[in-house]
mmCIF file of C-alpha atoms and ligand atoms in Angstrom:
data_model
loop_
_atom_site.group_PDB
_atom_site.id
_atom_site.type_symbol
_atom_site.label_atom_id
_atom_site.label_comp_id
_atom_site.label_asym_id
_atom_site.label_seq_id
_atom_site.Cartn_x
_atom_site.Cartn_y
_atom_site.Cartn_z
ATOM 1 C CA LYS A 225 -36.762 42.126 112.101
ATOM 2 C CA GLN A 226 -40.271 41.628 110.879
ATOM 3 C CA THR A 227 -39.352 43.020 107.474
ATOM 4 C CA LYS A 228 -36.569 40.503 107.276
ATOM 5 C CA ALA A 229 -38.983 37.663 107.992
ATOM 6 C CA VAL A 230 -41.402 38.915 105.374
ATOM 7 C CA LEU A 231 -38.595 39.240 102.855
ATOM 8 C CA ALA A 232 -37.365 35.753 103.599
ATOM 9 C CA ARG A 233 -40.833 34.426 103.121
ATOM 10 C CA PHE A 234 -41.272 36.351 99.897
ATOM 11 C CA GLN A 235 -38.008 34.954 98.623
ATOM 12 C CA TYR A 236 -39.177 31.490 99.539
ATOM 13 C CA TYR A 237 -42.452 31.981 97.758
ATOM 14 C CA SER A 238 -40.900 33.536 94.701
ATOM 15 C CA GLN A 239 -38.417 30.692 94.536
ATOM 16 C CA GLU A 240 -41.285 28.249 94.722
ATOM 17 C CA LEU A 241 -43.110 30.262 92.110
ATOM 18 C CA ASN A 242 -40.069 30.268 89.852
ATOM 19 C CA GLU A 243 -39.777 26.532 90.195
ATOM 20 C CA ARG A 244 -43.433 26.113 89.383
ATOM 21 C CA LEU A 245 -43.093 28.379 86.354
ATOM 22 C CA ALA A 246 -40.016 26.503 85.211
ATOM 23 C CA GLN A 247 -41.866 23.219 85.566
ATOM 24 C CA LYS A 248 -44.814 24.615 83.675
ATOM 25 C CA ALA A 249 -42.561 25.859 80.882
ATOM 26 C CA GLU A 250 -40.869 22.469 80.771
ATOM 27 C CA LEU A 251 -44.190 20.673 80.598
ATOM 28 C CA GLU A 252 -45.376 23.028 77.881
ATOM 29 C CA ARG A 253 -42.232 22.205 75.919
ATOM 30 C CA LEU A 254 -42.814 18.474 76.418
ATOM 31 C CA LEU A 255 -46.428 18.721 75.280
ATOM 32 C CA LYS A 256 -45.496 20.777 72.199
ATOM 33 C CA GLU A 257 -42.887 18.186 71.357
ATOM 34 C CA ALA A 258 -45.462 15.445 71.861
ATOM 35 C CA VAL A 259 -47.787 17.054 69.291
ATOM 36 C CA ASP A 260 -44.946 17.681 66.792
ATOM 37 C CA MET A 261 -43.308 14.268 67.182
ATOM 38 C CA GLY A 262 -46.587 12.350 66.989
ATOM 39 C CA GLN A 263 -46.392 10.921 70.504
ATOM 40 C CA PHE A 264 -50.164 11.057 70.944
ATOM 41 C CA THR A 265 -52.504 8.351 69.708
ATOM 42 C CA MET A 266 -56.197 7.745 70.121
ATOM 43 C CA PHE A 267 -57.640 4.640 71.732
ATOM 44 C CA TYR A 268 -61.294 3.732 71.343
ATOM 45 C CA GLN A 269 -63.629 2.208 73.903
ATOM 46 C CA PRO A 270 -66.866 0.657 72.638
ATOM 47 C CA LYS A 271 -70.287 1.658 73.887
ATOM 48 C CA VAL A 272 -72.607 -1.337 73.685
ATOM 49 C CA ASP A 273 -76.157 -0.680 72.548
ATOM 50 C CA LEU A 274 -78.366 -2.752 74.848
ATOM 51 C CA ARG A 275 -81.189 -2.940 72.322
ATOM 52 C CA THR A 276 -79.046 -4.742 69.783
ATOM 53 C CA GLY A 277 -76.120 -6.099 71.789
ATOM 54 C CA GLN A 278 -73.861 -4.489 69.186
ATOM 55 C CA ILE A 279 -71.301 -1.747 69.385
ATOM 56 C CA GLY A 280 -73.370 1.398 68.953
ATOM 57 C CA GLY A 281 -70.613 3.946 69.416
ATOM 58 C CA ALA A 282 -67.282 4.646 71.056
ATOM 59 C CA GLU A 283 -65.388 7.117 73.157
ATOM 60 C CA ALA A 284 -62.036 8.361 71.860
ATOM 61 C CA LEU A 285 -59.431 8.527 74.641
ATOM 62 C CA ILE A 286 -56.018 10.082 74.164
ATOM 63 C CA ARG A 287 -52.784 8.244 75.001
ATOM 64 C CA TRP A 288 -49.358 9.826 75.361
ATOM 65 C CA GLN A 289 -46.472 7.526 74.608
ATOM 66 C CA HIS A 290 -43.300 9.314 75.701
ATOM 67 C CA PRO A 291 -39.944 7.759 74.675
ATOM 68 C CA VAL A 292 -38.572 8.008 78.237
ATOM 69 C CA MET A 293 -41.572 8.378 80.550
ATOM 70 C CA GLY A 294 -43.539 5.650 78.803
ATOM 71 C CA THR A 295 -47.332 5.868 78.712
ATOM 72 C CA VAL A 296 -48.659 8.923 80.531
ATOM 73 C CA SER A 297 -52.309 8.753 81.575
ATOM 74 C CA PRO A 298 -54.595 11.595 80.422
ATOM 75 C CA ASP A 299 -55.677 12.081 84.039
ATOM 76 C CA ARG A 300 -52.086 13.174 84.667
ATOM 77 C CA PHE A 301 -51.441 15.480 81.723
ATOM 78 C CA ILE A 302 -54.831 16.857 80.613
ATOM 79 C CA PRO A 303 -55.327 18.964 83.773
ATOM 80 C CA LEU A 304 -51.775 20.337 83.404
ATOM 81 C CA ALA A 305 -52.250 20.897 79.689
ATOM 82 C CA GLU A 306 -55.333 22.864 80.647
ATOM 83 C CA GLU A 307 -53.210 25.120 82.895
ATOM 84 C CA THR A 308 -50.648 25.844 80.196
ATOM 85 C CA GLY A 309 -53.207 26.271 77.421
ATOM 86 C CA MET A 310 -51.648 23.380 75.491
ATOM 87 C CA VAL A 311 -54.925 21.519 75.839
ATOM 88 C CA VAL A 312 -56.292 23.606 72.947
ATOM 89 C CA PRO A 313 -53.827 22.441 70.251
ATOM 90 C CA ILE A 314 -53.951 18.929 71.736
ATOM 91 C CA GLY A 315 -57.741 18.982 71.594
ATOM 92 C CA ASP A 316 -57.630 20.228 67.998
ATOM 93 C CA TRP A 317 -55.300 17.362 67.161
ATOM 94 C CA VAL A 318 -57.791 14.914 68.739
ATOM 95 C CA ILE A 319 -60.650 16.243 66.601
ATOM 96 C CA GLN A 320 -58.509 16.000 63.458
ATOM 97 C CA ALA A 321 -57.294 12.511 64.313
ATOM 98 C CA VAL A 322 -60.769 11.114 64.979
ATOM 99 C CA CYS A 323 -62.292 12.699 61.851
ATOM 100 C CA ALA A 324 -59.391 11.441 59.708
ATOM 101 C CA GLN A 325 -59.785 7.929 61.150
ATOM 102 C CA GLN A 326 -63.537 7.810 60.613
ATOM 103 C CA ALA A 327 -63.191 9.132 57.056
ATOM 104 C CA GLN A 328 -60.531 6.524 56.265
ATOM 105 C CA TRP A 329 -62.711 3.661 57.515
ATOM 106 C CA GLN A 330 -65.638 5.038 55.570
ATOM 107 C CA ARG A 331 -63.570 5.218 52.356
ATOM 108 C CA GLU A 332 -62.558 1.602 52.911
ATOM 109 C CA GLY A 333 -66.230 0.667 53.095
ATOM 110 C CA GLN A 334 -66.131 -0.420 56.728
ATOM 111 C CA ARG A 335 -69.112 -0.156 59.038
ATOM 112 C CA ILE A 336 -68.573 2.857 61.271
ATOM 113 C CA VAL A 337 -70.253 4.021 64.483
ATOM 114 C CA PRO A 338 -70.385 7.494 66.061
ATOM 115 C CA ILE A 339 -67.241 8.348 68.034
ATOM 116 C CA ALA A 340 -67.279 10.861 70.888
ATOM 117 C CA VAL A 341 -64.364 13.138 71.773
ATOM 118 C CA ASN A 342 -63.905 14.728 75.193
ATOM 119 C CA LEU A 343 -63.745 18.512 75.114
ATOM 120 C CA SER A 344 -61.746 20.286 77.796
ATOM 121 C CA ALA A 345 -63.009 23.409 79.532
ATOM 122 C CA LEU A 346 -60.530 25.775 77.903
ATOM 123 C CA GLN A 347 -61.065 24.237 74.488
ATOM 124 C CA PHE A 348 -64.814 24.676 74.870
ATOM 125 C CA ARG A 349 -64.695 28.208 76.272
ATOM 126 C CA GLU A 350 -61.813 30.003 74.673
ATOM 127 C CA SER A 351 -61.060 28.404 71.386
ATOM 128 C CA ASN A 352 -62.829 28.310 68.110
ATOM 129 C CA VAL A 353 -63.853 24.735 68.718
ATOM 130 C CA LEU A 354 -66.968 25.028 66.578
ATOM 131 C CA GLN A 355 -64.912 26.134 63.554
ATOM 132 C CA THR A 356 -62.296 23.486 64.272
ATOM 133 C CA ILE A 357 -64.952 20.781 64.280
ATOM 134 C CA SER A 358 -66.888 21.968 61.252
ATOM 135 C CA GLY A 359 -63.599 22.514 59.394
ATOM 136 C CA ALA A 360 -62.385 19.003 60.202
ATOM 137 C CA LEU A 361 -65.709 17.435 59.176
ATOM 138 C CA GLU A 362 -65.663 19.323 55.918
ATOM 139 C CA GLN A 363 -62.019 18.602 55.174
ATOM 140 C CA HIS A 364 -62.584 14.869 55.644
ATOM 141 C CA GLY A 365 -66.022 14.815 54.025
ATOM 142 C CA LEU A 366 -67.487 13.304 57.181
ATOM 143 C CA ASP A 367 -71.150 13.562 58.130
ATOM 144 C CA PRO A 368 -71.558 15.214 61.589
ATOM 145 C CA ARG A 369 -73.526 12.221 62.854
ATOM 146 C CA TRP A 370 -70.257 10.268 63.107
ATOM 147 C CA LEU A 371 -68.687 12.699 65.565
ATOM 148 C CA GLU A 372 -70.002 13.376 69.070
ATOM 149 C CA VAL A 373 -68.735 15.441 71.986
ATOM 150 C CA GLU A 374 -68.618 14.800 75.725
ATOM 151 C CA LEU A 375 -68.859 17.755 78.115
ATOM 152 C CA THR A 376 -68.701 17.630 81.899
ATOM 153 C CA GLU A 377 -71.168 19.324 84.174
ATOM 154 C CA SER A 378 -68.568 21.676 85.706
ATOM 155 C CA LEU A 379 -67.546 22.814 82.230
ATOM 156 C CA VAL A 380 -71.137 23.710 81.408
ATOM 157 C CA MET A 381 -71.868 25.301 84.790
ATOM 158 C CA HIS A 382 -68.857 27.612 84.626
ATOM 159 C CA ASP A 383 -70.779 29.938 82.313
ATOM 160 C CA PRO A 384 -74.212 28.435 81.679
ATOM 161 C CA GLU A 385 -75.370 31.117 79.220
ATOM 162 C CA ALA A 386 -72.310 30.849 77.000
ATOM 163 C CA ALA A 387 -72.342 27.051 77.215
ATOM 164 C CA GLN A 388 -75.978 26.934 76.183
ATOM 165 C CA GLN A 389 -75.230 29.025 73.134
ATOM 166 C CA THR A 390 -72.196 27.005 72.041
ATOM 167 C CA MET A 391 -74.153 23.799 72.560
ATOM 168 C CA ARG A 392 -76.984 25.117 70.435
ATOM 169 C CA GLN A 393 -74.470 25.754 67.659
ATOM 170 C CA PHE A 394 -73.153 22.202 68.040
ATOM 171 C CA GLY A 395 -76.729 21.025 67.654
ATOM 172 C CA GLU A 396 -77.244 23.101 64.515
ATOM 173 C CA LEU A 397 -74.124 21.518 63.096
ATOM 174 C CA GLY A 398 -75.682 18.094 63.763
ATOM 175 C CA LEU A 399 -73.455 16.944 66.615
ATOM 176 C CA ARG A 400 -74.749 14.888 69.505
ATOM 177 C CA ILE A 401 -73.637 15.902 72.977
ATOM 178 C CA SER A 402 -73.100 13.774 76.092
ATOM 179 C CA LEU A 403 -73.146 14.981 79.672
ATOM 180 C CA ASP A 404 -70.023 13.231 81.008
ATOM 181 C CA ASP A 405 -69.399 12.011 84.578
ATOM 182 C CA PHE A 406 -72.940 12.804 85.658
ATOM 183 C CA GLY A 407 -73.629 12.651 89.387
ATOM 184 C CA THR A 408 -70.228 13.878 90.553
ATOM 185 C CA GLY A 409 -71.258 17.549 90.511
ATOM 186 C CA TYR A 410 -74.097 19.283 92.256
ATOM 187 C CA SER A 411 -76.633 20.006 89.540
ATOM 188 C CA SER A 412 -79.916 18.246 89.103
ATOM 189 C CA LEU A 413 -80.886 16.679 85.825
ATOM 190 C CA ALA A 414 -83.983 18.877 85.858
ATOM 191 C CA TYR A 415 -81.709 21.932 85.751
ATOM 192 C CA LEU A 416 -79.407 20.387 83.184
ATOM 193 C CA LYS A 417 -82.377 19.743 80.925
ATOM 194 C CA ARG A 418 -82.177 23.352 79.739
ATOM 195 C CA PHE A 419 -78.954 22.339 77.955
ATOM 196 C CA PRO A 420 -79.401 20.381 74.740
ATOM 197 C CA PHE A 421 -77.792 17.076 75.820
ATOM 198 C CA HIS A 422 -78.681 13.911 73.944
ATOM 199 C CA TYR A 423 -76.992 11.526 76.365
ATOM 200 C CA VAL A 424 -76.288 11.374 80.069
ATOM 201 C CA LYS A 425 -73.288 9.322 81.177
ATOM 202 C CA ILE A 426 -73.695 7.906 84.691
ATOM 203 C CA ASP A 427 -70.342 8.329 86.407
ATOM 204 C CA ARG A 428 -68.327 5.229 87.197
ATOM 205 C CA ALA A 429 -68.523 6.099 90.917
ATOM 206 C CA PHE A 430 -72.176 4.970 91.005
ATOM 207 C CA VAL A 431 -71.683 1.955 88.778
ATOM 208 C CA THR A 432 -68.817 0.443 90.773
ATOM 209 C CA GLU A 433 -70.923 -0.231 93.879
ATOM 210 C CA LEU A 434 -74.175 -0.736 92.020
ATOM 211 C CA THR A 435 -74.759 -4.289 93.158
ATOM 212 C CA ASN A 436 -73.466 -3.909 96.758
ATOM 213 C CA ASN A 437 -74.699 -0.477 97.695
ATOM 214 C CA PRO A 438 -78.479 0.084 97.630
ATOM 215 C CA ASP A 439 -77.992 3.862 97.597
ATOM 216 C CA ASP A 440 -75.923 3.726 94.420
ATOM 217 C CA ALA A 441 -78.468 1.359 92.899
ATOM 218 C CA ALA A 442 -81.236 3.835 93.746
ATOM 219 C CA ILE A 443 -79.261 6.745 92.304
ATOM 220 C CA ALA A 444 -78.498 4.924 89.049
ATOM 221 C CA THR A 445 -82.121 3.837 88.724
ATOM 222 C CA ALA A 446 -83.339 7.396 89.338
ATOM 223 C CA ILE A 447 -80.886 8.898 86.838
ATOM 224 C CA ILE A 448 -82.033 6.486 84.136
ATOM 225 C CA ALA A 449 -85.737 7.097 84.793
ATOM 226 C CA MET A 450 -85.379 10.854 84.944
ATOM 227 C CA ALA A 451 -83.142 11.087 81.856
ATOM 228 C CA HIS A 452 -85.682 9.028 79.920
ATOM 229 C CA SER A 453 -88.581 11.187 81.016
ATOM 230 C CA LEU A 454 -86.567 14.182 79.814
ATOM 231 C CA ARG A 455 -86.000 12.414 76.451
ATOM 232 C CA MET A 456 -82.296 11.772 76.935
ATOM 233 C CA SER A 457 -80.549 8.427 76.479
ATOM 234 C CA VAL A 458 -78.323 6.970 79.169
ATOM 235 C CA ILE A 459 -74.818 5.563 78.971
ATOM 236 C CA ALA A 460 -73.332 3.833 82.039
ATOM 237 C CA GLU A 461 -69.564 4.224 82.458
ATOM 238 C CA GLY A 462 -67.182 1.811 84.124
ATOM 239 C CA VAL A 463 -69.228 -1.373 83.791
ATOM 240 C CA GLU A 464 -66.909 -4.143 84.954
ATOM 241 C CA THR A 465 -69.110 -7.084 85.944
ATOM 242 C CA GLU A 466 -71.909 -9.221 84.593
ATOM 243 C CA ALA A 467 -74.028 -8.321 87.635
ATOM 244 C CA GLN A 468 -73.681 -4.591 86.898
ATOM 245 C CA MET A 469 -74.558 -5.225 83.266
ATOM 246 C CA GLN A 470 -77.675 -7.212 84.214
ATOM 247 C CA PHE A 471 -78.788 -4.597 86.716
ATOM 248 C CA LEU A 472 -78.418 -1.715 84.262
ATOM 249 C CA ARG A 473 -80.151 -3.714 81.602
ATOM 250 C CA SER A 474 -83.101 -4.463 83.865
ATOM 251 C CA ARG A 475 -83.393 -0.705 84.506
ATOM 252 C CA HIS A 476 -83.436 -0.033 80.737
ATOM 253 C CA CYS A 477 -80.122 1.773 80.493
ATOM 254 C CA ASP A 478 -79.442 2.416 76.784
ATOM 255 C CA TYR A 479 -75.685 1.956 76.405
ATOM 256 C CA LEU A 480 -72.944 0.377 78.494
ATOM 257 C CA GLN A 481 -69.256 1.201 78.446
ATOM 258 C CA GLY A 482 -66.609 -0.500 80.555
ATOM 259 C CA PHE A 483 -63.911 -3.101 80.994
ATOM 260 C CA TYR A 484 -66.558 -5.850 81.126
ATOM 261 C CA PHE A 485 -66.956 -5.451 77.370
ATOM 262 C CA SER A 486 -63.644 -3.921 76.423
ATOM 263 C CA ARG A 487 -60.890 -1.648 77.605
ATOM 264 C CA PRO A 488 -60.001 1.272 75.344
ATOM 265 C CA VAL A 489 -58.131 -0.309 72.400
ATOM 266 C CA PRO A 490 -56.031 0.895 69.436
ATOM 267 C CA ALA A 491 -57.871 1.908 66.250
ATOM 268 C CA GLU A 492 -57.180 -1.310 64.342
ATOM 269 C CA LYS A 493 -58.464 -3.515 67.109
ATOM 270 C CA PHE A 494 -61.536 -1.351 67.589
ATOM 271 C CA ASN A 495 -62.327 -1.507 63.894
ATOM 272 C CA LYS A 496 -62.088 -5.315 63.970
ATOM 273 C CA MET A 497 -64.512 -5.425 66.879
ATOM 274 C CA VAL A 498 -67.015 -3.238 65.021
ATOM 275 C CA GLN A 499 -66.834 -5.334 61.853
ATOM 276 C CA ASP A 500 -67.052 -8.600 63.774
ATOM 277 C CA GLY A 501 -70.248 -7.387 65.440
ATOM 278 C CA ASN A 502 -71.251 -10.493 67.347
ATOM 279 C CA GLN A 503 -68.150 -11.037 69.382
ATOM 280 C CA LEU A 504 -69.089 -8.705 72.194
ATOM 281 C CA ALA A 505 -72.677 -9.815 72.292
ATOM 282 C CA LEU A 506 -71.691 -13.460 72.635
ATOM 283 C CA SER A 507 -69.019 -12.941 75.265
ATOM 284 C CA SER A 508 -71.356 -10.893 77.413
ATOM 285 C CA ASP A 509 -74.414 -13.038 76.708
ATOM 286 C CA LEU A 510 -76.545 -10.173 75.531
ATOM 287 C CA SER A 511 -78.471 -12.501 73.308
ATOM 288 C CA ARG A 512 -80.646 -13.571 76.248
ATOM 289 C CA PRO A 513 -83.661 -11.376 77.021
ATOM 290 C CA PRO A 514 -83.190 -9.194 80.114
ATOM 291 C CA HIS A 515 -84.673 -10.483 83.325
ATOM 292 C CA THR A 516 -86.610 -7.839 85.210
HETATM 293 P P1 C2E B 299 -63.687 10.198 80.940
HETATM 294 O O1 C2E B 299 -64.036 11.048 79.786
HETATM 295 O O2 C2E B 299 -64.707 10.077 82.008
HETATM 296 O O3 C2E B 299 -63.294 8.776 80.333
HETATM 297 C C1 C2E B 299 -63.560 7.539 80.945
HETATM 298 C C2 C2E B 299 -62.356 6.985 81.650
HETATM 299 O O4 C2E B 299 -62.728 5.805 82.356
HETATM 300 C C3 C2E B 299 -61.216 6.547 80.705
HETATM 301 O O5 C2E B 299 -59.980 6.765 81.386
HETATM 302 C C4 C2E B 299 -61.481 5.041 80.569
HETATM 303 O O6 C2E B 299 -60.338 4.307 80.203
HETATM 304 C C5 C2E B 299 -61.920 4.713 81.971
HETATM 305 N N1 C2E B 299 -62.728 3.497 82.025
HETATM 306 C C6 C2E B 299 -63.594 3.037 81.100
HETATM 307 N N2 C2E B 299 -64.196 1.900 81.514
HETATM 308 C C7 C2E B 299 -63.707 1.629 82.739
HETATM 309 C C8 C2E B 299 -63.929 0.564 83.681
HETATM 310 O O7 C2E B 299 -64.732 -0.348 83.477
HETATM 311 N N3 C2E B 299 -63.239 0.617 84.848
HETATM 312 C C9 C2E B 299 -62.349 1.632 85.113
HETATM 313 N N4 C2E B 299 -61.698 1.578 86.290
HETATM 314 N N5 C2E B 299 -62.112 2.635 84.243
HETATM 315 C C10 C2E B 299 -62.781 2.646 83.067
HETATM 316 P P2 C2E B 299 -58.738 7.467 80.641
HETATM 317 O O8 C2E B 299 -58.667 7.016 79.217
HETATM 318 O O9 C2E B 299 -57.547 7.276 81.513
HETATM 319 O O10 C2E B 299 -59.163 8.988 80.627
HETATM 320 C C11 C2E B 299 -59.322 9.700 81.825
HETATM 321 C C12 C2E B 299 -59.922 11.059 81.589
HETATM 322 O O11 C2E B 299 -59.022 11.871 80.839
HETATM 323 C C13 C2E B 299 -61.216 11.036 80.793
HETATM 324 O O12 C2E B 299 -62.310 10.740 81.628
HETATM 325 C C14 C2E B 299 -61.255 12.446 80.261
HETATM 326 O O13 C2E B 299 -61.740 13.337 81.243
HETATM 327 C C15 C2E B 299 -59.779 12.741 80.019
HETATM 328 N N6 C2E B 299 -59.468 12.521 78.594
HETATM 329 C C16 C2E B 299 -59.142 11.385 77.944
HETATM 330 N N7 C2E B 299 -58.919 11.612 76.635
HETATM 331 C C17 C2E B 299 -59.125 12.937 76.433
HETATM 332 C C18 C2E B 299 -59.052 13.803 75.293
HETATM 333 O O14 C2E B 299 -58.806 13.381 74.148
HETATM 334 N N8 C2E B 299 -59.319 15.129 75.493
HETATM 335 C C19 C2E B 299 -59.637 15.628 76.736
HETATM 336 N N9 C2E B 299 -59.888 16.936 76.864
HETATM 337 N N10 C2E B 299 -59.738 14.839 77.828
HETATM 338 C C20 C2E B 299 -59.461 13.514 77.682
HETATM 339 MG MG1 MG B 300 -65.640 11.119 78.542
HETATM 340 MG MG1 MG B 301 -66.685 10.004 82.002
HETATM 341 MG MG1 MG B 302 -63.778 11.275 84.046
#
C-alpha cells in the first residue's frame, strides 16, 4: 500500500518535472527565436553627472518585443534565460549591439558617453565574456572606455576568488565596473573593496524612501561617504523625485539615474538627449548650486 502511495507521488512529481522541462524547452525555443528574429532591442537610461548636470553615461537595458506576448520585461525572462543557459548568447548579443551602436555614433561624429551593460551570473562565470568583450571592441574599433559592466554583489560573492581574477582582467582591458543593486545583499563595502569596482550603485530600495524614512537616508548617506573614502564613485538608482535628487546632491552623490530625469529610452531618443546636453539640466534645475 505504501509502495503504491510512493509510486503515485513519484508519478505526480515526474509529471510535474516533465511539464517543467517541456516549459523550459519551449522557453528556450522562444528565446532562440527571439535572438534569430531580432526581437530584442536595447533601451538606454541616462546617468546624470551631478558635477556638470549633463548626461555622463547610461545603462543599457534589454527589451523583448514578442509578436504575440508584446513587451516582456527583463525581470521576467532574464532569470529564466539564466536557467536554460540562453542568457549567454543573449548577453553576447547585448555586448555586440551596444558596441555596434557606440561605434556608429562615433563614426557619425556624435558626442558619446560610456554605456554600461549588465552581466548575468552565468555569462560572467561560465562563458568567455572577456574574449567576447575584447573581440567586440576590436571589431567595432571602439575604445574600452566607452563600454562599462555592471555586476551584482551575489554574482561576485558566488566565487570571490574567480570573480576577483575576471574583474582584474576587465580592468586590464580598460573597462570600468559597477557594483549593481548595492545594499540588497549582505556584504559590507569594506569587504567589497577588495574587488576592483569603480562605481557603487545604491539600490532603488533605499532611494525610494529616502526623504520619508530616516533609516534609508542614513544608509544612503553612509554608503556615499564610505564609497568615497574607498575611492569609488556613487550612482543612485531609481531617483524619481526632486526631493530625492536634492538630498543625494547635498550628500555629494556623483551620478543619478531614474525616472525623474528619464526612463530608459530607444537609442535614437537617447542620442538626441546626449547631443542636446542642456535639456535634462534645465528640466531638473541642476543649474542651481546644491543647498547643504
Ligand atoms: P538593474 O540592472 O538594476 O536595472 C535597473 C532597473 O530599474 C531597470 O529595470 C530600470 O528600468 C529600472 N528603473 C530605473 N529607474 C527607475 C525609477 O526611477 N523607478 C523605477 N521604479 N524603476 C527604475 P528593467 O529595465 O526592467 O531591468 C530589470 C533588471 O533586468 C535589471 O536590473 C537587470 O538586472 C536585468 N537586465 C536588464 N537588461 C539586461 C541585460 O541586457 N542583461 C542582463 N543580464 N540583465 C539585464
Ligand atoms: Mg544594472
Ligand atoms: Mg540596479
Ligand atoms: Mg536590479
